[in-house]
Short mmCIF file of C-alpha atoms and ligand atoms in Angstrom, two decimals:
data_model
loop_
_atom_site.label_atom_id
_atom_site.label_comp_id
_atom_site.label_asym_id
_atom_site.label_seq_id
_atom_site.Cartn_x
_atom_site.Cartn_y
_atom_site.Cartn_z
CA MET D 1 -4.52 159.71 87.83
CA ASP D 2 -2.63 160.55 84.61
CA LEU D 3 -4.96 163.00 82.89
CA ALA D 4 -3.00 162.60 79.62
CA GLY D 5 -3.67 158.86 79.72
CA GLY D 6 -0.06 158.21 78.71
CA ARG D 7 -0.66 159.98 75.40
CA PRO D 8 1.73 162.58 73.88
CA VAL D 9 1.76 166.17 75.11
CA LEU D 10 2.32 169.35 73.08
CA GLY D 11 4.44 172.08 74.69
CA ILE D 12 4.62 175.76 73.72
CA GLU D 13 7.25 178.31 74.86
CA SER D 14 7.02 182.05 74.12
CA SER D 15 8.00 183.88 77.29
CA CYS D 16 11.04 185.74 75.96
CA ASP D 17 12.75 185.75 72.56
CA GLU D 18 12.66 182.06 71.66
CA THR D 19 9.55 180.74 69.96
CA ALA D 20 9.39 176.99 70.50
CA ALA D 21 7.09 173.99 70.19
CA ALA D 22 7.67 170.33 71.05
CA VAL D 23 5.78 167.06 71.25
CA LEU D 24 6.82 164.45 73.83
CA ALA D 25 5.51 160.90 74.10
CA GLY D 26 3.74 160.12 77.36
CA ASP D 27 6.94 158.57 78.73
CA GLY D 28 8.96 161.73 77.98
CA ARG D 29 10.64 160.67 74.74
CA ILE D 30 11.11 163.68 72.46
CA LEU D 31 9.07 163.06 69.29
CA ALA D 32 9.68 166.50 67.74
CA ALA D 33 11.15 169.82 68.90
CA LEU D 34 11.60 173.12 67.09
CA VAL D 35 13.02 176.46 68.26
CA ALA D 36 13.00 179.69 66.26
CA SER D 37 15.42 182.18 67.77
CA GLN D 38 14.51 185.83 67.27
CA GLU D 39 18.09 186.91 67.97
CA ALA D 40 18.57 188.59 64.59
CA SER D 41 15.41 190.73 65.05
CA HIS D 42 16.54 192.06 68.44
CA ALA D 43 20.30 192.32 67.88
CA PRO D 44 20.16 195.79 66.23
CA PHE D 45 18.57 197.11 69.48
CA GLY D 46 21.10 195.43 71.79
CA GLY D 47 18.41 193.54 73.73
CA VAL D 48 14.96 192.00 73.55
CA VAL D 49 12.28 194.46 72.37
CA PRO D 50 8.97 193.19 73.87
CA GLU D 51 6.72 194.43 71.05
CA ILE D 52 8.94 192.88 68.36
CA ALA D 53 9.04 189.63 70.36
CA ALA D 54 5.25 189.44 70.70
CA ARG D 55 4.70 190.01 66.97
CA ALA D 56 7.36 187.45 66.08
CA HIS D 57 5.77 184.83 68.35
CA LEU D 58 2.44 185.49 66.64
CA ALA D 59 4.00 185.06 63.20
CA LEU D 60 6.15 182.01 64.04
CA LEU D 61 4.12 179.89 66.43
CA PRO D 62 1.44 178.44 64.10
CA GLY D 63 4.11 177.12 61.71
CA LEU D 64 6.18 175.66 64.56
CA VAL D 65 3.18 173.87 66.09
CA ARG D 66 2.20 172.51 62.69
CA GLY D 67 5.83 171.49 62.14
CA VAL D 68 6.20 169.47 65.37
CA MET D 69 2.81 167.80 64.92
CA ASP D 70 3.77 166.78 61.37
CA GLN D 71 7.23 165.57 62.42
CA ALA D 72 5.66 163.51 65.20
CA GLY D 73 3.07 162.22 62.71
CA LEU D 74 0.22 163.17 65.03
CA GLY D 75 -3.07 165.07 64.90
CA PHE D 76 -4.38 167.08 67.86
CA ALA D 77 -6.87 164.28 68.62
CA ASP D 78 -3.90 161.97 69.35
CA LEU D 79 -2.65 164.21 72.17
CA GLY D 80 -3.31 163.75 75.86
CA GLY D 81 -2.82 167.39 76.76
CA VAL D 82 -1.43 170.81 75.86
CA ALA D 83 1.08 172.73 78.01
CA ALA D 84 2.07 176.35 77.44
CA THR D 85 4.31 178.74 79.35
CA THR D 86 2.00 181.17 81.16
CA GLY D 87 4.67 183.10 83.12
CA PRO D 88 6.94 184.60 84.16
CA GLY D 89 8.07 186.57 81.11
CA LEU D 90 7.08 189.27 78.64
CA ILE D 91 3.32 189.66 78.66
CA GLY D 92 2.86 189.90 74.88
CA GLY D 93 4.60 186.61 74.19
CA LEU D 94 2.90 184.91 77.14
CA ILE D 95 -0.51 185.93 75.78
CA VAL D 96 0.31 184.62 72.29
CA GLY D 97 1.61 181.23 73.46
CA SER D 98 -0.90 180.54 76.20
CA GLN D 99 -3.88 181.58 74.06
CA MET D 100 -2.69 179.31 71.26
CA GLY D 101 -2.34 176.43 73.71
CA LYS D 102 -5.77 177.06 75.19
CA GLY D 103 -7.32 177.30 71.72
CA ILE D 104 -5.93 173.89 70.75
CA ALA D 105 -7.00 172.39 74.09
CA LEU D 106 -10.50 173.81 73.73
CA ALA D 107 -10.94 172.69 70.13
CA ALA D 108 -9.61 169.18 70.76
CA GLY D 109 -11.16 168.73 74.22
CA LEU D 110 -7.78 168.31 75.92
CA PRO D 111 -6.58 169.24 79.40
CA PHE D 112 -4.51 172.46 79.46
CA VAL D 113 -1.50 173.00 81.71
CA ALA D 114 -0.36 176.56 82.50
CA VAL D 115 3.38 176.08 82.90
CA ASN D 116 5.64 178.23 85.04
CA HIS D 117 8.80 178.82 82.96
CA LEU D 118 11.04 178.49 86.01
CA GLU D 119 9.47 175.18 87.01
CA ALA D 120 10.03 173.99 83.43
CA HIS D 121 13.78 174.78 83.74
CA ALA D 122 13.74 173.08 87.17
CA LEU D 123 12.10 169.84 86.00
CA THR D 124 14.15 169.40 82.79
CA ALA D 125 16.70 167.28 84.67
CA ARG D 126 13.96 164.68 85.21
CA LEU D 127 13.55 164.00 81.49
CA PRO D 128 14.14 160.27 81.17
CA GLY D 129 17.76 159.46 80.27
CA LEU D 130 19.15 162.93 80.90
CA VAL D 131 20.81 162.42 84.27
CA PRO D 132 22.37 159.00 84.88
CA GLY D 133 20.31 157.37 87.62
CA GLY D 134 17.58 159.99 87.21
CA ALA D 135 16.95 163.11 89.27
CA PRO D 136 14.66 162.11 92.13
CA PHE D 137 13.31 164.90 94.36
CA PRO D 138 14.78 166.74 96.16
CA TYR D 139 17.68 168.33 94.29
CA LEU D 140 19.24 171.76 94.00
CA LEU D 141 18.75 173.98 90.94
CA LEU D 142 21.04 176.83 89.92
CA LEU D 143 19.26 178.83 87.23
CA ILE D 144 21.59 181.25 85.44
CA SER D 145 20.06 182.83 82.35
CA GLY D 146 19.66 186.28 80.86
CA GLY D 147 16.56 187.00 82.92
CA HIS D 148 16.96 184.80 85.99
CA CYS D 149 19.60 184.03 88.57
CA GLN D 150 18.54 181.96 91.56
CA CYS D 151 19.14 178.87 93.71
CA VAL D 152 16.11 176.69 94.31
CA ALA D 153 15.49 173.54 96.33
CA VAL D 154 13.32 171.48 93.98
CA GLU D 155 11.33 169.29 96.35
CA GLY D 156 8.46 168.12 94.15
CA VAL D 157 6.16 169.20 91.33
CA GLY D 158 4.84 172.59 92.45
CA ARG D 159 7.06 172.42 95.54
CA HIS D 160 10.05 174.69 95.18
CA VAL D 161 11.90 176.71 97.79
CA ARG D 162 13.93 179.69 96.61
CA LEU D 163 17.09 179.71 98.71
CA GLY D 164 18.51 182.91 97.19
CA GLY D 165 18.77 184.98 94.05
CA THR D 166 20.25 188.07 92.51
CA VAL D 167 19.64 191.42 94.15
CA ASP D 168 20.33 193.25 90.87
CA ASP D 169 21.36 191.80 87.49
CA ALA D 170 21.02 188.21 86.34
CA ALA D 171 24.31 186.47 85.47
CA GLY D 172 23.54 186.42 81.73
CA GLU D 173 22.50 190.06 81.86
CA ALA D 174 25.90 190.90 83.38
CA PHE D 175 27.64 189.00 80.56
CA ASP D 176 25.54 190.89 78.01
CA LYS D 177 26.20 194.33 79.55
CA VAL D 178 29.95 193.78 79.90
CA ALA D 179 30.11 192.39 76.36
CA LYS D 180 28.51 195.63 75.18
CA LEU D 181 31.17 197.66 77.04
CA LEU D 182 33.78 195.63 75.16
CA GLY D 183 32.12 196.37 71.83
CA LEU D 184 30.75 192.86 71.28
CA PRO D 185 27.40 192.14 69.62
CA TRP D 186 24.29 191.07 71.60
CA PRO D 187 23.72 188.55 73.10
CA GLY D 188 27.20 188.93 74.47
CA GLY D 189 27.81 185.80 76.56
CA PRO D 190 29.12 183.51 73.82
CA ALA D 191 31.18 186.28 72.17
CA LEU D 192 32.67 187.29 75.52
CA GLU D 193 33.65 183.70 76.25
CA ARG D 194 35.44 183.45 72.88
CA LEU D 195 37.29 186.71 73.52
CA ALA D 196 38.24 185.63 77.05
CA ALA D 197 39.89 182.48 75.71
CA ALA D 198 42.84 184.59 74.54
CA GLY D 199 42.97 186.76 77.66
CA ASP D 200 44.83 186.76 80.97
CA PRO D 201 42.27 186.47 83.82
CA ALA D 202 44.84 187.71 86.37
CA ARG D 203 45.69 191.07 84.74
CA PHE D 204 42.66 192.91 86.15
CA ALA D 205 41.64 192.11 89.72
CA PHE D 206 37.89 192.64 89.57
CA PRO D 207 35.72 192.49 92.69
CA ARG D 208 33.88 189.27 93.51
CA PRO D 209 30.58 190.55 94.93
CA MET D 210 28.99 188.62 97.82
CA LEU D 211 31.92 186.19 98.05
CA GLY D 212 31.74 184.41 101.39
CA ARG D 213 28.58 186.27 102.44
CA ALA D 214 25.99 184.19 104.36
CA GLY D 215 23.13 182.83 102.29
CA CYS D 216 23.21 182.42 98.53
CA ASP D 217 22.14 185.76 97.08
CA PHE D 218 24.02 187.15 94.08
CA SER D 219 25.00 190.63 92.92
CA PHE D 220 26.66 191.57 89.66
CA SER D 221 26.14 195.30 89.23
CA GLY D 222 29.28 196.29 91.20
CA LEU D 223 31.40 193.98 89.07
CA LYS D 224 29.87 195.44 85.91
CA THR D 225 30.63 198.97 87.17
CA ALA D 226 34.23 197.99 87.93
CA VAL D 227 34.67 196.77 84.36
CA ALA D 228 33.05 199.98 83.04
CA GLN D 229 35.45 202.13 85.11
CA THR D 230 38.44 200.16 83.87
CA VAL D 231 37.27 200.49 80.26
CA ALA D 232 36.87 204.24 80.81
CA ARG D 233 40.49 204.47 82.10
CA PHE D 234 41.67 203.28 78.72
CA GLY D 235 39.94 206.31 77.18
CA ALA D 236 37.44 206.73 74.41
CA GLY D 237 37.70 204.68 71.23
CA ALA D 238 38.21 201.03 70.50
CA LEU D 239 40.07 198.95 73.09
CA GLU D 240 43.25 197.23 72.02
CA PRO D 241 42.44 193.55 71.35
CA ARG D 242 44.89 192.42 74.06
CA VAL D 243 43.24 194.68 76.67
CA ALA D 244 39.71 193.63 75.62
CA ALA D 245 40.65 189.96 75.91
CA ASP D 246 42.20 190.47 79.37
CA LEU D 247 39.12 192.41 80.53
CA ALA D 248 36.83 189.65 79.26
CA ALA D 249 38.91 186.95 80.94
CA GLY D 250 39.06 188.87 84.23
CA PHE D 251 35.31 189.47 84.25
CA GLN D 252 34.51 185.87 83.38
CA ALA D 253 36.82 184.57 86.11
CA ALA D 254 35.09 186.82 88.65
CA VAL D 255 31.61 185.62 87.62
CA ALA D 256 32.70 181.97 87.71
CA ALA D 257 34.21 182.43 91.18
CA VAL D 258 31.08 184.16 92.48
CA LEU D 259 28.74 181.53 91.04
CA ALA D 260 30.83 178.72 92.53
CA ASP D 261 30.94 180.40 95.94
CA ARG D 262 27.19 181.11 95.98
CA ALA D 263 26.38 177.61 94.76
CA GLY D 264 28.61 176.28 97.57
CA HIS D 265 26.52 178.16 100.14
CA ALA D 266 23.35 176.90 98.46
CA MET D 267 24.62 173.32 98.71
CA ALA D 268 25.24 173.79 102.43
CA MET D 269 21.72 175.25 102.87
CA PHE D 270 20.24 172.38 100.89
CA GLY D 271 22.15 169.87 103.02
CA GLU D 272 20.67 171.41 106.18
CA ARG D 273 17.14 171.15 104.75
CA HIS D 274 17.67 167.60 103.52
CA PRO D 275 20.22 165.81 105.71
CA GLY D 276 21.19 162.40 104.41
CA VAL D 277 20.06 163.10 100.84
CA ALA D 278 22.68 162.45 98.12
CA GLY D 279 23.10 165.98 96.78
CA LEU D 280 22.66 166.82 93.11
CA LEU D 281 23.19 170.28 91.64
CA VAL D 282 21.32 170.84 88.37
CA VAL D 283 22.37 173.87 86.31
CA ALA D 284 20.04 175.53 83.78
CA GLY D 285 19.99 178.73 81.71
CA GLY D 286 22.21 180.01 78.90
CA VAL D 287 25.17 180.84 81.17
CA ALA D 288 25.50 177.10 81.87
CA ALA D 289 27.04 176.91 78.39
CA ASN D 290 30.12 178.80 79.66
CA GLY D 291 33.18 176.59 80.07
CA ALA D 292 34.77 178.58 82.90
CA VAL D 293 31.47 178.58 84.81
CA ARG D 294 31.06 174.82 84.32
CA ALA D 295 34.60 174.18 85.51
CA ALA D 296 34.12 176.32 88.64
CA LEU D 297 30.82 174.61 89.43
CA GLY D 298 32.45 171.22 88.86
CA ALA D 299 35.07 172.04 91.50
CA ALA D 300 32.43 173.39 93.91
CA THR D 301 30.20 170.32 93.65
CA ALA D 302 33.18 167.99 94.09
CA ALA D 303 34.18 169.89 97.23
CA HIS D 304 30.67 169.56 98.66
CA GLY D 305 30.17 165.92 97.68
CA PHE D 306 27.38 166.84 95.25
CA GLY D 307 26.77 165.42 91.81
CA LEU D 308 26.60 167.93 88.94
CA ALA D 309 24.09 167.73 86.10
CA VAL D 310 24.29 170.19 83.22
CA PRO D 311 21.73 169.30 80.54
CA PRO D 312 22.81 169.76 76.90
CA VAL D 313 22.80 173.43 75.89
CA ALA D 314 19.64 173.05 73.78
CA LEU D 315 17.77 171.95 76.92
CA CYS D 316 19.48 174.51 79.22
CA THR D 317 18.38 177.46 77.11
CA ASP D 318 14.73 178.27 76.42
CA ASN D 319 12.92 175.44 74.66
CA ALA D 320 9.51 173.76 74.53
CA VAL D 321 10.67 170.26 75.48
CA MET D 322 10.88 171.43 79.09
CA VAL D 323 7.37 172.87 78.86
CA ALA D 324 5.84 169.66 77.45
CA TRP D 325 7.72 167.63 80.08
CA THR D 326 6.36 169.84 82.88
CA GLY D 327 2.90 169.27 81.37
CA ILE D 328 3.47 165.50 81.55
CA GLU D 329 4.67 165.67 85.16
CA ARG D 330 1.66 167.75 86.18
CA LEU D 331 -0.92 165.73 84.25
CA ARG D 332 0.45 162.54 85.85
CA LEU D 333 -0.46 164.05 89.22
CA GLY D 334 -3.93 165.07 88.00
CA LEU D 335 -2.98 168.75 87.92
CA VAL D 336 -4.72 170.74 85.19
CA ASP D 337 -5.56 174.42 84.78
CA ALA D 338 -8.80 176.13 83.84
CA LEU D 339 -8.94 177.83 80.44
CA ASP D 340 -9.45 181.24 82.05
CA VAL D 341 -6.05 181.11 83.78
CA ALA D 342 -4.31 184.46 83.17
CA PRO D 343 -0.72 184.89 81.93
CA ARG D 344 1.53 186.23 84.68
CA PRO D 345 4.56 188.43 83.84
CA ARG D 346 5.71 187.91 87.45
CA TRP D 347 5.21 184.43 88.88
CA PRO D 348 7.71 183.45 91.60
CA LEU D 349 8.36 179.72 91.92
CA ASP D 350 7.31 179.55 95.51
CA GLU D 351 3.81 180.74 94.58
CA LEU D 352 3.22 177.52 92.69
CA ALA D 353 2.21 175.33 95.57
CA GLY D 354 -1.47 176.11 95.30
CA ALA D 355 -1.94 174.56 91.84
CA VAL D 356 -5.54 173.41 91.67
CA ALA D 357 -6.66 170.06 90.38
CA ALA D 358 -9.71 170.71 88.21
CA PRO D 359 -11.43 168.24 85.88
CA PRO D 360 -10.41 168.44 82.21
CA PRO D 361 -12.92 169.89 79.74
CA PRO D 362 -15.18 167.28 78.11
CA ARG D 363 -14.11 165.93 74.71
CA PRO D 364 -16.28 167.42 71.96
CA PRO D 365 -18.55 165.02 70.12
CA ALA D 366 -16.71 163.29 67.25
O1 KG4 U 1 18.55 180.77 79.00
P1 KG4 U 1 18.77 181.77 77.92
O2 KG4 U 1 18.93 181.26 76.51
O3 KG4 U 1 17.61 182.82 77.82
C1 KG4 U 1 17.04 183.49 78.88
O4 KG4 U 1 17.60 184.52 79.25
O5 KG4 U 1 16.01 183.02 79.39
O6 KG4 U 1 20.05 182.60 78.36
C2 KG4 U 1 20.59 183.61 77.57
C3 KG4 U 1 21.72 184.24 78.33
C4 KG4 U 1 22.25 185.49 77.66
O7 KG4 U 1 22.42 186.48 78.63
C5 KG4 U 1 23.58 185.02 77.08
O8 KG4 U 1 24.53 186.05 76.95
C6 KG4 U 1 24.01 184.00 78.10
O9 KG4 U 1 22.81 183.33 78.46
N1 KG4 U 1 24.96 183.05 77.54
C7 KG4 U 1 26.25 182.94 77.95
C8 KG4 U 1 26.86 181.97 77.11
N2 KG4 U 1 25.92 181.52 76.23
C9 KG4 U 1 24.76 182.20 76.51
N3 KG4 U 1 26.91 183.56 78.93
C10 KG4 U 1 28.21 183.23 79.09
N4 KG4 U 1 28.87 182.33 78.32
C11 KG4 U 1 28.24 181.68 77.32
N5 KG4 U 1 28.90 180.80 76.58
ZN1 ZN U 2 14.52 180.57 80.49
#
């Protein structure tokens, strides 16, 4: 039973440093979507400051929600449900976003969906029209962002199997830390990619951690240390532009090679779990914007006979469209959460299976 009754769903995202709201029609069409990046507030500190993030979400979210409702030309009474990210992430932001979502659901008598941020990234590929031919379950997800780095078999709503993940840094975190070593501003991924474009990836032979190792775990801290040691060899002070570009290119090539190798192992593991299924690798997270990474993953999927789906960058990075869409998918299955559901800073994907189907709250008298 579709608890949203085919009506539009409001989504709210506030788990890290993007404040976002979106309204999707019941069939998944995007009616309105806004994202306010807090990058400028955190950049002076070289990373996300949780307290600043929480206060910014509190200041920005009401205007964003009002904005998407106005753009969609809807009032809360027109909605079929409200979905908000409830974990994993920074607790302050999670409290702000989920409480706002619950407040709207309570006031308008709508079902509330507590969305797992990782499931939202995982289900994005199923947005109508995104992947040619659709993305039927099961498929393989490679999530490579600033906070997450894992391979997941996406087998159904609430049914995800983590095949492997990083044992230390996330891929985006490694980009950010190495960018800092090279004197680039935070967040460093995009700046590092631009610098690497002029560099020689073969000049520095950096290690490729985990390459060929069984399973599909990742590790980036050794690679980061190798870059740090090389930077130190050039002595204190600013690096010559030529050297910085070669370091950036060498590091990026190592990350791309590692991601492709690990994804290759994940594809083999997926194939063993799901023999006979036409394989599809879906990539999500900010690092998916990287051209060298995309090219390496393109070669790896071709070698394994998998299709490759990389959603547009705006849907790969944190956004509220994916949250509203996850709300739609869950409401279609009759899955709704109680209003006393608690935000969870840690919420592994494979703990999702037990989602309870509870009746929606009654609509208040008109
Ligand atoms: O998914 P995302 O926007 O936010 C979360 O971390 O959840 O990912 C941001 C991460 C940052 O670490 C950023 O440096 C990295 O993605 N990133 C990139 C590129 N664009 C963003 N890394 C490498 N190359 C890029 N072009
Ligand atoms: Zn994310």
